[in-house]
Amino acid sequence: MSQRAEAIVTSTLAGAVIVLLHGCGGAQRAEAPPTSPSVQTTDTSPPSGVVTVPPATAAPPPPPTVPEDQALDRDRDGQRRAARADLEHAQQDLEAAAGACDAACRALASMERATAHLCSLAADPDDQRRCDDARQRLTSAQSRVRSACGACR
Amino acid sequence: MRLWLLLAIAIGSLGAPACRDQGAPAGCPSAQPAQPAIDEAVMAFLSAARALHHEADIRERGGDLDGAVASLRRLVAMPAPRAVEVQEVLADAHARLAELELLESDVEGATRDVEAGLLAVQGPSYFRGHLLEVEGRVEEARANGLADAGQREEAAKAKTRALALLEQAVHVQEQVIERALADGGEQ
């Protein structure tokens, strides 16, 4: 994979994965059973080694209202959708970057061949000036492609 | 090998966008009865072109340059649907034909193929730049032939043309690189 492609994907994927994980974790917490072992209060004879919470003396807090749950679900759905969109966008960027580097490398190879032939024909000072100009352009293009794509295959 | 890559990219670029639009179902290309017929014709052309390049590869590796030229002649003679990808494949086939003809010292044949290829592609593109590069090499070969024949004045003219064409090729490919890296391949 090219450096350019890696840079694009790394930044976008990192954000997307964090959001996805956060969203999944939140969903699991929301679906946890209401009477988990650590908060069990009805069983008065626990097996040895199990820590239980003493029976509460006050009335339990009221369960969350339905509109709040729905709002949370909507929020998580939105985050998941956004994360999925980020992933798809990253994939498209990756494909575009790989295509761009293929195109750039192909053009660079042609540029190298043309420069080599041009310079092999240079006999007088004017020809040599044209050769030097082509070499300068080639060096600049090589540097540009290398920094964006790494080495061409 | 690069020709295979170009054809694979061209074929892929035709199918991929439609797949993305439909949520990429399994077996996407065959699951699109509503696709315009032109795409099918283009795909068929690109597939045939790929097969003929493969045939030319085999013949060229075996030293049968005439056979390789014959394979590519079949390619450029095929009925060509109107599509940018098709024009690019034709331009590339003409460039390869010209290179093979240069190997056989057929400078006139190479000139005809380069000119035919340049008619297929307009504007700065890899294919145009490559054709200019090959045309420069054709003029270089012409200059060498004329110099060997003692026609110094004609040889000098051919050399001047070669230098100008190779310079143009450098400029076109430089633009191609700039554009490719500036817009991330959205060409």
Short mmCIF file of N, CA and C in Angstrom, two decimals, chain A residues 4 92-93 95-97 99-104 106-111 113-115 117-118 120-124 127 129-130 133-134 137-138 141 144-145 148-149 153, chain B residues 2 5-6 9 16 20 99 126-127 129-130 133 136-137 140 143-144 159-160 162-167 169-171 173-174 176-178 180-187:
data_model
loop_
_atom_site.label_atom_id
_atom_site.label_comp_id
_atom_site.label_asym_id
_atom_site.label_seq_id
_atom_site.Cartn_x
_atom_site.Cartn_y
_atom_site.Cartn_z
N ARG A 4 0.57 7.41 0.68
CA ARG A 4 -0.59 8.29 0.56
C ARG A 4 -1.85 7.56 0.98
N GLN A 92 -13.24 4.39 -0.43
CA GLN A 92 -13.23 5.07 -1.74
C GLN A 92 -11.96 5.90 -1.91
N ASP A 93 -11.54 6.56 -0.81
CA ASP A 93 -10.30 7.36 -0.87
C ASP A 93 -9.11 6.47 -1.15
N GLU A 95 -9.10 3.58 -2.73
CA GLU A 95 -9.13 3.14 -4.13
C GLU A 95 -8.66 4.27 -5.05
N ALA A 96 -9.12 5.49 -4.76
CA ALA A 96 -8.73 6.63 -5.60
C ALA A 96 -7.23 6.89 -5.49
N ALA A 97 -6.69 6.79 -4.26
CA ALA A 97 -5.26 7.05 -4.07
C ALA A 97 -4.42 6.00 -4.78
N GLY A 99 -5.32 4.28 -7.41
CA GLY A 99 -5.43 4.56 -8.84
C GLY A 99 -4.58 5.73 -9.25
N ALA A 100 -4.55 6.76 -8.41
CA ALA A 100 -3.75 7.96 -8.71
C ALA A 100 -2.27 7.61 -8.74
N CYS A 101 -1.82 6.77 -7.82
CA CYS A 101 -0.40 6.41 -7.78
C CYS A 101 -0.05 5.52 -8.97
N ASP A 102 -0.95 4.63 -9.35
CA ASP A 102 -0.69 3.82 -10.55
C ASP A 102 -0.52 4.73 -11.77
N ALA A 103 -1.44 5.69 -11.89
CA ALA A 103 -1.39 6.62 -13.03
C ALA A 103 -0.10 7.44 -12.99
N ALA A 104 0.25 7.91 -11.80
CA ALA A 104 1.46 8.74 -11.68
C ALA A 104 2.72 7.93 -12.00
N ARG A 106 2.95 5.27 -13.91
CA ARG A 106 2.97 4.97 -15.35
C ARG A 106 3.49 6.17 -16.13
N ALA A 107 2.97 7.36 -15.77
CA ALA A 107 3.40 8.58 -16.46
C ALA A 107 4.87 8.87 -16.18
N LEU A 108 5.30 8.59 -14.96
CA LEU A 108 6.70 8.84 -14.59
C LEU A 108 7.64 7.94 -15.42
N ALA A 109 7.24 6.69 -15.62
CA ALA A 109 8.07 5.78 -16.42
C ALA A 109 8.21 6.29 -17.85
N SER A 110 7.11 6.79 -18.40
CA SER A 110 7.15 7.34 -19.76
C SER A 110 8.04 8.59 -19.80
N MET A 111 7.93 9.40 -18.76
CA MET A 111 8.73 10.63 -18.66
C MET A 111 10.23 10.28 -18.61
N ARG A 113 11.68 7.57 -19.83
CA ARG A 113 12.12 7.08 -21.16
C ARG A 113 12.31 8.27 -22.12
N ALA A 114 11.34 9.18 -22.11
CA ALA A 114 11.42 10.32 -23.02
C ALA A 114 12.66 11.16 -22.71
N THR A 115 12.92 11.38 -21.43
CA THR A 115 14.10 12.19 -21.04
C THR A 115 15.39 11.49 -21.46
N HIS A 117 15.88 9.44 -23.95
CA HIS A 117 16.06 9.57 -25.41
C HIS A 117 16.42 10.99 -25.78
N LEU A 118 15.74 11.95 -25.15
CA LEU A 118 16.00 13.37 -25.45
C LEU A 118 17.47 13.69 -25.17
N SER A 120 19.96 11.63 -24.98
CA SER A 120 20.90 10.88 -25.83
C SER A 120 21.07 11.57 -27.18
N LEU A 121 20.07 12.42 -27.54
CA LEU A 121 20.15 13.13 -28.83
C LEU A 121 20.86 14.48 -28.71
N ALA A 122 21.05 14.93 -27.46
CA ALA A 122 21.61 16.28 -27.27
C ALA A 122 23.05 16.36 -27.76
N ALA A 123 23.29 17.27 -28.72
CA ALA A 123 24.64 17.40 -29.28
C ALA A 123 25.16 18.82 -29.11
N ASP A 124 24.29 19.82 -29.34
CA ASP A 124 24.76 21.21 -29.20
C ASP A 124 24.24 21.81 -27.89
N ASP A 127 20.46 21.88 -27.41
CA ASP A 127 19.92 20.55 -27.09
C ASP A 127 20.20 20.21 -25.62
N ARG A 129 20.58 22.24 -23.16
CA ARG A 129 19.69 23.02 -22.28
C ARG A 129 18.33 22.34 -22.16
N ARG A 130 17.83 21.83 -23.30
CA ARG A 130 16.54 21.13 -23.28
C ARG A 130 16.63 19.84 -22.47
N ASP A 133 16.65 20.81 -18.81
CA ASP A 133 15.31 21.19 -18.37
C ASP A 133 14.44 19.94 -18.13
N ALA A 134 14.53 18.98 -19.07
CA ALA A 134 13.75 17.75 -18.93
C ALA A 134 14.20 16.97 -17.68
N ARG A 137 12.77 18.61 -14.60
CA ARG A 137 11.35 18.29 -14.46
C ARG A 137 11.18 16.85 -13.97
N LEU A 138 12.01 15.96 -14.52
CA LEU A 138 11.93 14.56 -14.13
C LEU A 138 12.27 14.37 -12.65
N ALA A 141 9.43 15.54 -10.60
CA ALA A 141 8.30 14.60 -10.65
C ALA A 141 8.61 13.34 -9.84
N ARG A 144 8.10 14.13 -6.26
CA ARG A 144 6.67 14.30 -5.95
C ARG A 144 5.98 12.94 -5.85
N VAL A 145 6.28 12.06 -6.79
CA VAL A 145 5.65 10.74 -6.79
C VAL A 145 6.13 9.93 -5.59
N ALA A 148 4.45 11.05 -2.40
CA ALA A 148 3.02 10.74 -2.32
C ALA A 148 2.74 9.25 -2.35
N CYS A 149 3.55 8.51 -3.07
CA CYS A 149 3.21 7.10 -3.33
C CYS A 149 4.26 6.11 -2.84
N ARG A 153 6.27 0.37 -8.58
CA ARG A 153 6.61 -1.03 -8.82
C ARG A 153 7.34 -1.16 -10.14
N ARG B 2 2.00 -4.28 -18.18
CA ARG B 2 1.33 -3.02 -17.89
C ARG B 2 0.03 -2.89 -18.67
N LEU B 5 -2.65 -4.52 -16.88
CA LEU B 5 -3.06 -3.69 -15.75
C LEU B 5 -4.01 -2.60 -16.21
N LEU B 6 -3.68 -1.97 -17.33
CA LEU B 6 -4.52 -0.89 -17.85
C LEU B 6 -5.90 -1.41 -18.19
N ILE B 9 -7.85 -2.19 -15.05
CA ILE B 9 -8.35 -0.96 -14.42
C ILE B 9 -9.56 -0.44 -15.19
N ALA B 16 -17.33 -1.12 -11.18
CA ALA B 16 -17.33 -0.74 -9.77
C ALA B 16 -18.35 0.32 -9.38
N ARG B 20 -21.30 -0.04 -6.47
CA ARG B 20 -21.41 0.79 -5.26
C ARG B 20 -22.81 1.37 -5.16
N GLU B 99 5.82 0.49 -31.45
CA GLU B 99 7.05 0.02 -30.80
C GLU B 99 7.54 -1.28 -31.44
N TYR B 126 -2.05 10.16 -20.06
CA TYR B 126 -0.91 9.24 -20.15
C TYR B 126 -0.78 8.70 -21.58
N PHE B 127 -1.93 8.34 -22.18
CA PHE B 127 -1.91 7.69 -23.50
C PHE B 127 -1.35 8.63 -24.57
N GLY B 129 0.66 11.22 -23.96
CA GLY B 129 2.08 11.40 -23.63
C GLY B 129 2.91 10.22 -24.10
N HIS B 130 2.36 9.01 -23.92
CA HIS B 130 3.09 7.80 -24.34
C HIS B 130 3.25 7.77 -25.86
N GLU B 133 5.90 10.15 -26.84
CA GLU B 133 7.20 9.54 -26.53
C GLU B 133 7.61 8.55 -27.63
N GLY B 136 8.51 10.32 -30.79
CA GLY B 136 9.86 10.87 -30.67
C GLY B 136 10.92 9.82 -30.98
N ARG B 137 10.66 8.62 -30.48
CA ARG B 137 11.62 7.53 -30.75
C ARG B 137 11.58 7.12 -32.22
N GLU B 140 13.59 9.65 -33.97
CA GLU B 140 15.01 9.38 -33.64
C GLU B 140 15.55 8.26 -34.55
N ALA B 143 15.96 9.62 -37.98
CA ALA B 143 17.18 10.45 -38.06
C ALA B 143 18.42 9.56 -38.20
N ASN B 144 18.47 8.50 -37.41
CA ASN B 144 19.63 7.60 -37.49
C ASN B 144 19.73 6.94 -38.86
N LYS B 159 15.85 14.75 -36.43
CA LYS B 159 16.34 14.85 -35.05
C LYS B 159 15.67 16.02 -34.31
N THR B 160 15.49 17.13 -35.04
CA THR B 160 14.80 18.29 -34.43
C THR B 160 13.37 17.91 -34.04
N ALA B 162 12.32 14.90 -33.38
CA ALA B 162 12.41 13.95 -32.27
C ALA B 162 12.56 14.70 -30.94
N LEU B 163 13.45 15.67 -30.92
CA LEU B 163 13.67 16.44 -29.69
C LEU B 163 12.38 17.14 -29.24
N ALA B 164 11.69 17.74 -30.21
CA ALA B 164 10.45 18.47 -29.87
C ALA B 164 9.38 17.51 -29.34
N LEU B 165 9.26 16.33 -29.97
CA LEU B 165 8.24 15.37 -29.54
C LEU B 165 8.55 14.81 -28.14
N LEU B 166 9.83 14.51 -27.92
CA LEU B 166 10.21 13.96 -26.60
C LEU B 166 10.00 15.02 -25.51
N GLU B 167 10.28 16.25 -25.86
CA GLU B 167 10.05 17.35 -24.91
C GLU B 167 8.55 17.47 -24.59
N ALA B 169 6.38 15.09 -24.78
CA ALA B 169 6.01 13.91 -23.96
C ALA B 169 6.33 14.17 -22.50
N VAL B 170 7.50 14.75 -22.23
CA VAL B 170 7.88 15.06 -20.85
C VAL B 170 6.86 16.02 -20.23
N HIS B 171 6.47 17.04 -20.98
CA HIS B 171 5.53 18.05 -20.46
C HIS B 171 4.16 17.42 -20.19
N GLN B 173 3.38 14.22 -19.61
CA GLN B 173 3.41 13.29 -18.47
C GLN B 173 3.58 14.03 -17.15
N GLU B 174 4.28 15.15 -17.20
CA GLU B 174 4.42 15.97 -15.99
C GLU B 174 3.03 16.47 -15.55
N VAL B 176 0.19 15.03 -16.27
CA VAL B 176 -0.58 13.86 -15.84
C VAL B 176 -0.27 13.54 -14.37
N ILE B 177 1.00 13.61 -14.03
CA ILE B 177 1.41 13.32 -12.65
C ILE B 177 0.83 14.37 -11.69
N GLU B 178 0.95 15.62 -12.06
CA GLU B 178 0.42 16.70 -11.21
C GLU B 178 -1.07 16.50 -10.96
N ALA B 180 -2.91 13.75 -11.36
CA ALA B 180 -3.23 12.51 -10.65
C ALA B 180 -3.03 12.68 -9.15
N LEU B 181 -1.94 13.33 -8.76
CA LEU B 181 -1.65 13.45 -7.33
C LEU B 181 -2.42 14.59 -6.68
N ALA B 182 -2.89 15.52 -7.49
CA ALA B 182 -3.65 16.64 -6.92
C ALA B 182 -5.08 16.26 -6.60
N ASP B 183 -5.69 15.45 -7.48
CA ASP B 183 -7.11 15.15 -7.25
C ASP B 183 -7.37 13.73 -6.81
N GLY B 184 -6.30 13.02 -6.41
CA GLY B 184 -6.49 11.67 -5.87
C GLY B 184 -7.04 10.69 -6.87
N GLY B 185 -6.76 10.92 -8.14
CA GLY B 185 -7.16 9.95 -9.15
C GLY B 185 -8.49 10.23 -9.79
N GLU B 186 -9.18 11.31 -9.39
CA GLU B 186 -10.47 11.62 -9.99
C GLU B 186 -10.25 12.34 -11.30
N GLN B 187 -9.96 11.56 -12.33
CA GLN B 187 -9.64 12.16 -13.63
C GLN B 187 -10.78 12.01 -14.61
#
